[in-house]
């Protein structure tokens, strides 16, 4: 859409324009980056998939973002974490920090694995992706607090959280903990790997913060009926 | 054939005659209706024949075992339990006998450097990422590749009464030049040579905090810290030679200090390490002594000069004199003496050098050929040399590396252990050793 406009623009307008707008006409369909979908032969398609394919041949499709890949190593949760770490749109630095973190975690665990006696070898988890996901799970709060006004005063009311909100809180706490509460001279990947490994074994400050939130919610259960949704 | 199931074998009759007078032949094994029968009526002979038939049919698969995936090898071995072929399944590196016994058939396989050698042979000189890998895996394994084997074969067959041969390893960034150099240095060390390993010549032409004017020569500059560091590592590498080599000349350092003729080399090196101010001149003296004594017939030793990043010796430096004018490389004592070492006017050893764009100064990042990196002056000084190209991993070498990482539990991502993941690794790294290593680090 935007590509056809470049011929009509004035010389002072920049020639490189954003192609993926954040507001597309709802007529546009989402792109499909996964390779397996295109490898299904004609005969094995269900009627819904056939309908979808026919729709895609007539409707326009949104441009894919830069972070979406057809690579087998693509991880949506990790991409979200990278985006949250990013400052001033510098994804290269954020992605570099995350890859260094994963490498650091793997190095520590593999070293422990090779030095462990035979019986303990199976217990050490060496996969940095598994550690990351498990650590994030351990940091997700189950219940949150909302500030609700009743009779001129504000009360902290325990409310249920959606999955997205829980994931967001876990990642946010992890990043702020590493940025604020660690020694000034340690590098971010070192801080992150220490904190993630601690969260994996349910220790560390982030898990403590989650427990404190749970305790606050438990202590405020009397106000639970202030919630009307 | 006489059938008998009891333990002692029946005595062989001398001859058997049939009823019509002709002799019939006595055999121990006979094939009848597709089955091999033997005297004990056991199936052993039949099994043996089947084994040899299978072996002849699938022998090519065992010969090419390095090119198979782990899963394929597993299936192969499960199908043929009776055939004992050692090390088909174990991508675990073989402990190849010694560096001296490695040959063409070991191409692509890994050999383990004994842990004791790491502190003595390699106090410096290994790439930093490789050192990290050694620490993580708790062992140091080097892949046997074509350039290193070529160098070792040249070193075995060279004539050491003739002037020294210079060997130059060149290749694109990350193709394994430094590792091939370290492999050759390890070989020389195990053969009892004296190894002069300069880990990176670029470190001497940049980032020098203290640049002292030389006391020996008015227009030259000394680098005390770099020289004393190098002398310390040299001392660790060649402990056993230091007491055996005697100096042939008297060296005067200051009005009150001098080292007499006939003193052991160890004393000179210790003096250089302790007296940091004159360490650059000590380095020059050490190099001169070794050059003179290398080819000697009585108590002669072979000298291997291994220089990484030799293109740093010619070119430009980033150092400045006090009046902000740039320092040329020949105005540095260390570089001046090393250049004399690389000349082929001495005999009894070899010079093995590597080009490196990574640490180089004012060189474009796409340059990797000798002509581009050495410059005119450098090429003329190095000429004639034996060029040894170092290429990216071949398919077999890539397989071997991939299996090694799997064996050491380094590739942890579940998808990286599938065929799809492997194809993606080949695509992303283009079989470049260092790029592959960096990719596998976070996968």
XYZ file of C-alpha atoms in Angstrom:
672
model
C 0.000 0.000 0.000
C 2.671 2.445 1.046
C 5.083 1.313 -1.692
C 2.866 2.733 -4.423
C 2.770 6.154 -2.765
C 6.531 6.804 -2.979
C 6.216 8.003 -6.563
C 3.695 10.625 -5.558
C 5.599 11.986 -2.558
C 7.369 15.305 -2.452
C 11.218 15.340 -2.440
C 11.389 16.403 1.221
C 9.437 13.390 2.456
C 11.664 10.490 3.580
C 11.873 7.731 0.953
C 11.925 4.943 3.502
C 8.511 4.672 5.110
C 7.046 2.363 7.688
C 5.292 -0.380 5.775
C 3.609 -2.076 8.682
C 1.243 0.406 10.197
C -0.116 -0.438 13.611
C -3.627 0.238 12.351
C -4.527 -1.903 9.402
C -7.909 -2.084 7.747
C -9.658 -5.133 9.281
C -9.893 -6.459 5.740
C -6.192 -7.442 5.959
C -5.266 -10.938 7.115
C -2.401 -12.013 9.401
C 0.697 -13.597 7.769
C 1.494 -17.267 8.475
C 5.237 -17.730 9.158
C 5.277 -21.443 10.070
C 6.671 -23.783 7.408
C 4.627 -26.882 8.353
C 1.360 -25.265 7.288
C 2.529 -24.939 3.686
C 3.816 -28.507 3.503
C 0.417 -30.155 4.038
C -0.588 -31.694 0.692
C -3.896 -30.744 -0.942
C -5.628 -33.977 0.000
C -5.078 -33.698 3.770
C -6.598 -30.267 4.238
C -9.688 -29.976 6.396
C -12.615 -27.944 4.957
C -11.776 -24.989 7.251
C -8.175 -24.953 6.056
C -9.321 -25.110 2.431
C -11.630 -22.167 3.030
C -8.816 -20.247 4.691
C -6.511 -20.853 1.737
C -9.117 -19.622 -0.719
C -9.672 -16.517 1.400
C -5.932 -15.809 1.451
C -5.753 -15.880 -2.318
C -8.200 -12.945 -2.605
C -7.578 -10.817 0.483
C -4.466 -8.651 1.088
C -2.119 -9.735 3.912
C -0.385 -7.545 6.501
C 3.405 -7.234 6.313
C 5.209 -9.511 8.765
C 7.135 -7.812 11.586
C 10.881 -8.177 11.781
C 10.716 -10.349 14.880
C 8.641 -13.104 13.263
C 10.694 -15.993 11.717
C 9.987 -19.419 10.275
C 13.053 -20.704 12.164
C 12.605 -23.789 14.358
C 14.337 -21.907 17.162
C 11.716 -19.163 17.324
C 10.252 -18.718 20.811
C 7.373 -16.217 21.294
C 7.855 -15.902 25.087
C 11.550 -15.156 24.615
C 10.731 -12.574 21.913
C 8.356 -10.853 24.351
C 11.108 -10.788 26.972
C 13.541 -9.302 24.465
C 11.032 -6.575 23.584
C 10.570 -5.735 27.245
C 14.335 -5.498 27.779
C 14.755 -3.258 24.752
C 15.542 0.432 25.260
C 15.117 3.084 22.541
C 14.249 0.440 19.962
C 17.730 -1.133 20.097
C 16.722 -4.751 19.583
C 20.232 -5.867 18.630
C 21.630 -5.048 22.050
C 18.631 -6.590 23.849
C 18.828 -9.798 21.783
C 22.577 -9.923 22.360
C 22.100 -9.686 26.126
C 19.517 -12.500 26.068
C 21.744 -14.803 23.984
C 24.669 -14.126 26.330
C 22.376 -14.892 29.286
C 21.313 -18.216 27.758
C 24.927 -19.095 27.000
C 26.037 -18.168 30.518
C 23.284 -20.265 32.128
C 24.100 -23.208 29.888
C 27.820 -22.941 30.654
C 27.239 -22.952 34.405
C 24.867 -25.898 34.225
C 27.007 -27.948 31.797
C 30.071 -27.380 33.966
C 28.110 -28.597 36.979
C 26.895 -31.564 34.923
C 30.370 -32.651 33.870
C 31.725 -32.343 37.401
C 28.771 -34.087 39.082
C 28.962 -37.751 40.140
C 27.036 -40.282 38.040
C 23.898 -40.331 40.179
C 23.434 -36.561 40.152
C 23.942 -36.092 36.408
C 20.323 -36.719 35.458
C 19.088 -34.096 37.929
C 21.014 -31.102 36.574
C 18.907 -29.277 34.009
C 21.174 -28.053 31.224
C 18.640 -26.658 28.758
C 18.659 -22.834 29.145
C 15.250 -22.529 27.467
C 13.680 -24.980 29.927
C 15.293 -23.105 32.812
C 14.015 -19.771 31.470
C 10.436 -21.004 31.075
C 10.387 -22.739 34.452
C 11.897 -19.689 36.178
C 9.255 -17.452 34.609
C 6.530 -19.861 35.744
C 7.904 -19.763 39.265
C 7.779 -15.941 39.220
C 4.206 -15.583 37.940
C 1.804 -14.382 40.637
C -1.522 -16.199 40.916
C -3.519 -13.292 42.307
C -3.015 -9.556 42.035
C -4.136 -6.375 43.760
C -6.166 -3.488 42.339
C -6.744 -0.081 43.871
C -10.535 0.413 44.163
C -12.191 3.535 45.544
C -15.083 3.065 47.981
C -16.475 5.763 50.245
C -13.677 8.248 49.630
C -10.878 5.785 50.493
C -8.791 3.572 48.261
C -8.535 -0.124 49.153
C -6.104 -2.749 47.794
C -8.514 -5.416 46.564
C -7.354 -8.917 45.522
C -8.369 -9.647 41.910
C -7.765 -12.537 39.491
C -5.167 -11.882 36.798
C -5.238 -12.910 33.149
C -2.424 -15.045 31.778
C -0.955 -12.176 29.795
C -0.901 -9.922 32.848
C 0.793 -12.604 34.935
C 3.461 -13.158 32.302
C 3.975 -9.415 31.985
C 4.389 -8.990 35.759
C 6.875 -11.860 36.004
C 9.034 -10.445 33.198
C 8.780 -6.877 34.525
C 9.838 -7.872 38.026
C 12.743 -9.897 36.649
C 14.044 -7.009 34.564
C 13.620 -4.319 37.241
C 15.227 -6.555 39.858
C 18.275 -7.062 37.648
C 18.505 -3.398 36.731
C 18.090 -1.911 40.199
C 19.096 -4.250 42.974
C 22.392 -5.667 41.804
C 25.991 -4.571 42.035
C 26.739 -1.687 39.681
C 29.722 -3.257 37.950
C 28.194 -6.649 36.973
C 26.992 -6.919 33.400
C 23.310 -7.441 32.656
C 23.677 -10.982 31.291
C 25.506 -12.065 34.442
C 22.831 -10.531 36.693
C 20.013 -12.054 34.621
C 21.543 -15.524 34.591
C 22.046 -15.483 38.373
C 18.467 -14.324 38.961
C 16.960 -16.839 36.497
C 18.883 -19.750 38.004
C 17.737 -18.670 41.484
C 14.118 -18.404 40.308
C 14.404 -21.868 38.740
C 15.159 -23.284 42.184
C 12.468 -21.036 43.765
C 14.936 -18.778 45.562
C 15.912 -15.198 44.895
C 14.309 -11.765 45.124
C 11.740 -12.078 42.344
C 10.124 -15.166 43.841
C 10.195 -13.372 47.207
C 8.318 -10.445 45.662
C 5.692 -12.798 44.277
C 5.247 -14.361 47.735
C 4.882 -10.908 49.276
C 2.149 -10.027 46.782
C 0.344 -13.251 47.631
C 0.605 -12.458 51.347
C -0.788 -8.935 50.819
C -3.698 -10.377 48.826
C -4.332 -12.947 51.556
C -4.291 -10.288 54.260
C -6.732 -8.109 52.285
C -9.248 -10.863 51.576
C -11.867 -9.018 53.619
C -12.141 -6.424 50.827
C -12.617 -9.021 48.101
C -16.337 -8.226 47.809
C -15.457 -4.653 46.720
C -14.717 -6.142 43.336
C -17.774 -5.956 41.116
C -16.510 -7.795 38.002
C 30.702 -85.973 7.138
C 30.275 -87.665 10.517
C 27.705 -86.106 12.884
C 28.365 -86.379 16.597
C 26.913 -84.262 19.432
C 29.236 -85.519 22.172
C 32.136 -83.322 23.176
C 35.253 -84.906 21.733
C 35.295 -84.670 17.959
C 35.177 -88.061 16.272
C 38.412 -89.345 14.812
C 38.734 -88.709 11.152
C 38.604 -91.926 9.115
C 41.472 -92.308 6.673
C 39.313 -92.927 3.643
C 35.777 -93.823 2.843
C 34.978 -95.968 -0.074
C 31.526 -96.294 -1.495
C 29.958 -99.570 -2.489
C 30.952 -99.191 -6.118
C 34.637 -98.588 -5.228
C 35.077 -94.805 -5.642
C 36.482 -92.607 -2.905
C 34.166 -90.111 -1.276
C 35.515 -86.895 0.104
C 35.391 -86.155 3.850
C 34.331 -82.568 4.727
C 33.835 -80.737 8.006
C 31.179 -78.266 6.808
C 28.648 -78.709 4.071
C 25.952 -76.432 2.647
C 22.690 -78.235 2.120
C 19.352 -76.643 1.232
C 20.566 -73.140 2.182
C 21.923 -74.074 5.630
C 25.552 -74.716 6.540
C 25.872 -77.978 8.503
C 28.839 -78.826 10.683
C 29.946 -81.941 12.609
C 28.437 -80.790 15.918
C 25.056 -79.907 14.381
C 25.257 -76.379 15.817
C 24.480 -73.271 13.803
C 27.916 -71.671 14.336
C 29.199 -72.097 10.781
C 25.930 -70.835 9.353
C 26.078 -67.731 11.542
C 29.692 -67.106 10.566
C 28.845 -67.219 6.895
C 25.924 -64.888 7.369
C 28.157 -62.449 9.268
C 30.754 -62.333 6.549
C 28.041 -61.792 3.935
C 26.537 -58.894 5.913
C 29.934 -57.344 6.538
C 30.791 -57.357 2.867
C 27.455 -55.737 1.997
C 27.451 -52.928 4.547
C 31.169 -52.341 4.986
C 30.923 -49.112 3.020
C 28.547 -47.776 5.662
C 31.091 -48.373 8.405
C 33.831 -46.766 6.350
C 31.742 -43.630 6.001
C 30.507 -43.709 9.579
C 31.511 -40.137 10.246
C 28.955 -38.888 7.743
C 25.960 -40.441 9.488
C 23.719 -38.903 12.097
C 23.650 -40.300 15.585
C 20.221 -41.840 14.995
C 21.337 -43.621 11.834
C 24.404 -45.040 13.534
C 22.267 -46.244 16.418
C 19.996 -48.125 13.999
C 23.050 -49.556 12.213
C 24.559 -50.910 15.387
C 21.221 -52.270 16.663
C 20.768 -54.214 13.407
C 24.196 -55.829 13.541
C 24.830 -56.808 17.109
C 27.437 -59.430 16.403
C 29.696 -57.215 14.387
C 32.017 -55.476 16.765
C 33.094 -52.189 15.278
C 34.468 -50.030 18.022
C 33.655 -46.346 18.212
C 30.934 -46.273 15.572
C 28.385 -45.175 18.130
C 30.612 -43.115 20.324
C 30.958 -39.643 18.970
C 33.053 -39.254 22.117
C 36.431 -38.134 20.933
C 38.947 -40.846 20.460
C 42.077 -40.559 22.429
C 44.308 -40.778 19.390
C 47.712 -42.150 20.313
C 49.848 -39.033 20.025
C 50.066 -36.093 17.712
C 52.946 -37.856 15.971
C 50.808 -40.816 14.941
C 47.931 -38.830 13.452
C 47.423 -39.345 9.755
C 44.908 -38.888 6.930
C 42.548 -41.497 8.314
C 42.031 -39.429 11.459
C 40.747 -36.407 9.536
C 37.627 -34.984 11.148
C 38.098 -36.794 14.436
C 38.882 -35.141 17.740
C 41.906 -35.840 19.886
C 42.202 -34.943 23.562
C 45.033 -32.770 24.807
C 46.115 -34.138 28.220
C 45.153 -31.636 30.977
C 48.731 -31.314 32.196
C 49.746 -29.947 28.802
C 47.360 -27.025 28.986
C 49.303 -25.185 31.647
C 52.732 -25.941 30.255
C 52.253 -25.795 26.480
C 49.450 -23.222 26.320
C 49.775 -20.587 29.072
C 48.908 -18.169 26.280
C 47.990 -18.651 22.632
C 44.607 -20.393 22.715
C 41.617 -18.373 21.492
C 39.586 -17.051 24.499
C 36.329 -18.760 23.477
C 38.172 -22.077 23.194
C 39.593 -21.604 26.700
C 36.034 -21.072 27.981
C 34.958 -24.238 26.176
C 37.783 -26.235 27.773
C 36.688 -24.991 31.198
C 33.016 -25.874 30.553
C 33.538 -29.329 29.073
C 36.273 -30.193 31.588
C 38.483 -31.423 28.740
C 40.271 -29.962 25.728
C 39.637 -31.585 22.364
C 41.071 -30.424 19.073
C 39.786 -31.509 15.678
C 42.373 -33.021 13.347
C 42.103 -31.004 10.147
C 43.892 -30.896 6.823
C 46.015 -27.703 7.319
C 47.499 -28.925 10.613
C 48.242 -32.379 9.209
C 49.888 -30.803 6.162
C 52.066 -28.615 8.397
C 53.039 -31.562 10.585
C 53.986 -33.655 7.567
C 56.151 -30.796 6.240
C 57.828 -30.458 9.637
C 58.536 -34.192 9.709
C 60.168 -34.235 6.309
C 62.059 -30.932 6.274
C 65.838 -30.783 6.154
C 66.993 -28.900 9.235
C 70.518 -28.217 8.027
C 69.114 -25.856 5.405
C 67.823 -22.318 6.133
C 64.453 -22.203 7.919
C 61.229 -22.665 6.056
C 58.412 -20.186 6.770
C 54.864 -21.550 6.770
C 51.945 -19.153 6.546
C 48.380 -20.121 7.506
C 45.751 -17.937 5.861
C 41.977 -18.066 5.511
C 38.747 -16.170 6.101
C 37.808 -14.963 9.568
C 36.888 -17.786 11.883
C 38.104 -20.648 9.705
C 40.443 -22.116 12.343
C 43.903 -20.655 11.690
C 44.803 -20.134 15.357
C 43.555 -23.600 16.301
C 45.656 -25.185 13.529
C 48.644 -23.219 14.812
C 48.013 -24.463 18.361
C 47.719 -28.042 17.098
C 51.110 -27.701 15.378
C 52.616 -26.109 18.503
C 51.358 -29.044 20.565
C 52.958 -31.443 18.085
C 56.286 -29.605 18.264
C 56.097 -29.579 22.043
C 55.478 -33.329 22.257
C 58.416 -33.907 19.898
C 60.717 -32.029 22.281
C 61.234 -28.866 20.248
C 61.753 -25.492 21.857
C 58.607 -23.504 21.127
C 58.637 -19.716 20.841
C 54.911 -18.913 20.773
C 53.896 -15.276 20.291
C 50.128 -15.356 20.911
C 49.301 -12.199 18.982
C 51.800 -9.855 17.374
C 49.094 -7.170 17.228
C 49.233 -6.857 21.037
C 52.730 -5.392 20.677
C 51.703 -2.641 18.253
C 48.660 -1.236 20.042
C 47.339 -0.288 23.498
C 50.718 0.175 25.114
C 50.438 2.288 28.284
C 54.182 2.633 28.896
C 56.500 3.302 26.021
C 60.053 3.823 27.257
C 62.872 5.030 25.024
C 65.327 2.184 24.597
C 68.624 2.372 26.432
C 70.371 0.165 23.877
C 69.439 2.084 20.728
C 68.560 5.762 20.783
C 65.714 5.858 18.256
C 63.881 2.729 19.447
C 61.127 2.248 22.042
C 60.762 -0.399 24.719
C 57.562 -2.021 25.939
C 58.345 -3.320 29.423
C 54.933 -4.778 30.386
C 54.357 -6.749 27.199
C 57.933 -8.041 27.164
C 57.896 -9.216 30.800
C 54.504 -10.936 30.322
C 55.781 -12.784 27.312
C 58.982 -13.805 29.106
C 56.964 -15.204 32.004
C 54.888 -17.358 29.638
C 58.014 -18.393 27.723
C 59.522 -19.557 30.984
C 56.435 -21.714 31.749
C 56.503 -23.297 28.281
C 60.164 -24.220 28.099
C 61.204 -25.002 31.678
C 63.368 -27.950 30.776
C 65.404 -26.075 28.180
C 66.296 -23.135 30.355
C 69.027 -24.880 32.333
C 70.477 -26.708 29.343
C 71.146 -23.793 27.008
C 74.213 -21.722 27.886
C 74.819 -18.160 26.741
C 77.594 -17.561 24.228
C 78.106 -13.888 24.893
C 78.348 -11.462 27.740
C 75.395 -9.070 28.105
C 75.784 -5.802 30.002
C 72.529 -4.298 31.290
C 73.625 -1.385 33.444
C 76.916 -0.156 34.881
C 76.648 -2.683 37.698
C 74.720 -5.568 36.162
C 75.733 -8.003 33.489
C 75.175 -11.629 32.573
C 78.353 -13.587 31.898
C 79.083 -16.035 29.120
C 78.244 -19.657 29.936
C 75.408 -18.838 32.344
C 72.172 -20.798 31.742
C 69.398 -19.152 29.741
C 67.060 -19.467 32.742
C 69.040 -16.833 34.597
C 68.621 -14.378 31.735
C 64.872 -14.991 31.564
C 64.478 -14.604 35.344
C 66.361 -11.340 35.172
C 64.062 -10.121 32.405
C 60.956 -11.001 34.431
C 62.181 -9.314 37.602
C 63.822 -6.261 36.048
C 60.936 -4.992 34.003
C 62.794 -1.970 32.654
C 65.239 -3.996 30.567
C 62.840 -6.834 29.668
C 62.577 -5.833 25.975
C 66.352 -6.044 25.579
C 66.302 -9.396 27.402
C 63.777 -10.626 24.839
C 66.117 -9.524 22.070
C 69.032 -11.323 23.718
C 67.007 -14.522 24.212
C 65.920 -14.531 20.562
C 69.496 -13.974 19.401
C 70.873 -16.799 21.545
C 68.207 -19.235 20.387
C 68.799 -18.303 16.769
C 72.536 -18.967 17.092
C 72.190 -22.242 18.946
C 69.185 -23.820 17.245
C 70.938 -25.784 14.541
C 73.934 -26.781 16.635
C 75.095 -30.393 16.387
C 76.155 -30.802 20.040
C 73.065 -30.716 22.267
C 71.153 -29.190 19.371
C 67.464 -28.606 19.690
C 64.902 -27.682 17.068
C 63.332 -24.289 17.375
C 59.726 -23.594 16.398
C 58.773 -19.930 16.104
C 54.966 -19.703 16.134
C 53.624 -16.209 15.488
C 49.886 -15.484 15.430
C 48.841 -12.366 13.536
C 52.189 -11.906 11.848
C 50.759 -9.140 9.662
C 50.960 -6.844 12.687
C 54.725 -6.664 12.372
C 54.509 -4.721 9.135
C 51.964 -1.968 8.690
C 51.061 0.779 11.135
C 50.812 1.045 14.891
C 48.377 3.093 16.977
C 51.155 4.180 19.347
C 52.296 7.788 19.481
C 55.484 9.424 20.620
C 55.456 12.331 23.029
C 55.233 14.846 20.210
C 52.102 13.033 18.895
C 53.864 11.676 15.808
C 53.072 8.025 15.005
C 55.495 5.262 15.897
C 56.526 2.978 13.017
C 56.694 -0.744 13.869
C 60.435 -0.969 13.261
C 60.991 1.621 15.992
C 59.781 -0.885 18.592
C 62.487 -3.184 20.009
C 60.202 -6.193 20.294
C 59.022 -5.938 16.695
C 62.555 -5.309 15.432
C 63.906 -8.423 17.124
C 60.976 -10.579 16.061
C 61.438 -9.554 12.443
C 65.054 -10.734 12.647
C 63.747 -14.045 13.982
C 61.360 -14.501 11.063
C 64.160 -14.001 8.517
C 65.431 -17.213 7.059
C 69.102 -16.634 7.788
C 69.293 -19.275 10.539
C 68.798 -23.026 10.430
C 67.585 -25.811 12.679
C 63.941 -24.939 13.035
C 60.778 -23.651 11.437
C 58.692 -20.497 11.452
C 54.917 -21.068 11.518
C 52.879 -17.903 11.156
C 49.192 -17.017 10.919
C 47.582 -14.027 9.299
C 44.815 -12.376 11.257
C 42.425 -9.605 10.307
C 40.632 -9.680 13.662
C 43.154 -7.741 15.713
C 44.772 -5.920 12.847
C 44.986 -2.163 12.471
C 43.813 -0.209 9.443
C 43.034 -3.357 7.458
C 39.619 -3.778 5.741
C 37.443 -6.472 7.257
C 37.084 -8.422 4.012
C 40.871 -8.865 3.582
C 42.257 -12.320 4.232
C 44.852 -13.081 1.512
C 48.594 -12.770 2.299
C 49.108 -10.019 -0.273
C 46.293 -7.892 1.213
C 47.153 -8.299 4.891
C 50.953 -8.328 4.826
C 51.344 -5.360 2.521
C 54.290 -4.947 0.182
C 56.980 -4.731 2.829
C 55.672 -7.689 4.782
C 55.248 -9.874 1.717
C 58.796 -9.120 0.557
C 60.191 -10.040 3.986
C 58.146 -13.238 4.230
C 58.821 -14.276 0.643
C 59.558 -17.198 0.012
C 57.066 -18.973 2.261
C 54.901 -22.080 2.152
C 51.258 -20.945 2.075
C 48.802 -23.237 3.878
C 45.162 -22.327 3.194
C 42.676 -22.987 5.994
C 39.172 -23.541 4.662
C 35.763 -23.676 6.341
C 34.452 -27.013 7.642
C 33.797 -29.702 5.050
C 30.626 -31.799 5.412
C 32.465 -34.519 7.308
C 34.099 -32.001 9.654
C 30.782 -30.252 10.286
C 29.210 -33.626 11.169
C 32.049 -34.368 13.510
C 31.730 -31.010 15.261
C 27.947 -31.371 15.532
C 28.268 -34.848 17.046
C 30.926 -33.616 19.470
C 28.623 -30.875 20.733
C 25.815 -33.406 21.096
C 28.067 -35.739 23.012
C 29.204 -33.030 25.413
C 25.573 -32.011 26.047
C 26.211 -28.603 24.535
C 23.320 -28.531 22.039
C 20.382 -28.346 24.435
C 17.530 -26.885 22.383
C 15.246 -29.828 21.487
C 14.955 -28.654 17.880
C 18.717 -28.402 17.401
C 18.948 -32.185 17.731
C 16.634 -32.779 14.755
C 17.414 -32.823 11.058
C 15.588 -29.533 10.515
C 17.643 -27.833 13.180
C 20.857 -29.181 11.725
C 19.954 -27.876 8.272
C 19.218 -24.513 9.787
C 22.594 -24.495 11.566
C 24.365 -25.248 8.285
C 22.465 -22.437 6.608
C 23.066 -19.869 9.336
C 26.746 -20.612 9.874
C 27.776 -21.517 6.301
C 30.013 -24.127 7.988
C 32.236 -21.384 9.442
C 33.769 -22.886 12.619
C 33.619 -19.796 14.823
C 30.118 -18.764 13.685
C 28.892 -22.307 14.362
C 30.446 -22.200 17.808
C 28.749 -18.904 18.625
C 25.390 -20.183 17.337
C 25.563 -23.415 19.294
C 26.515 -21.463 22.416
C 22.987 -20.204 23.014
C 21.094 -23.104 21.411
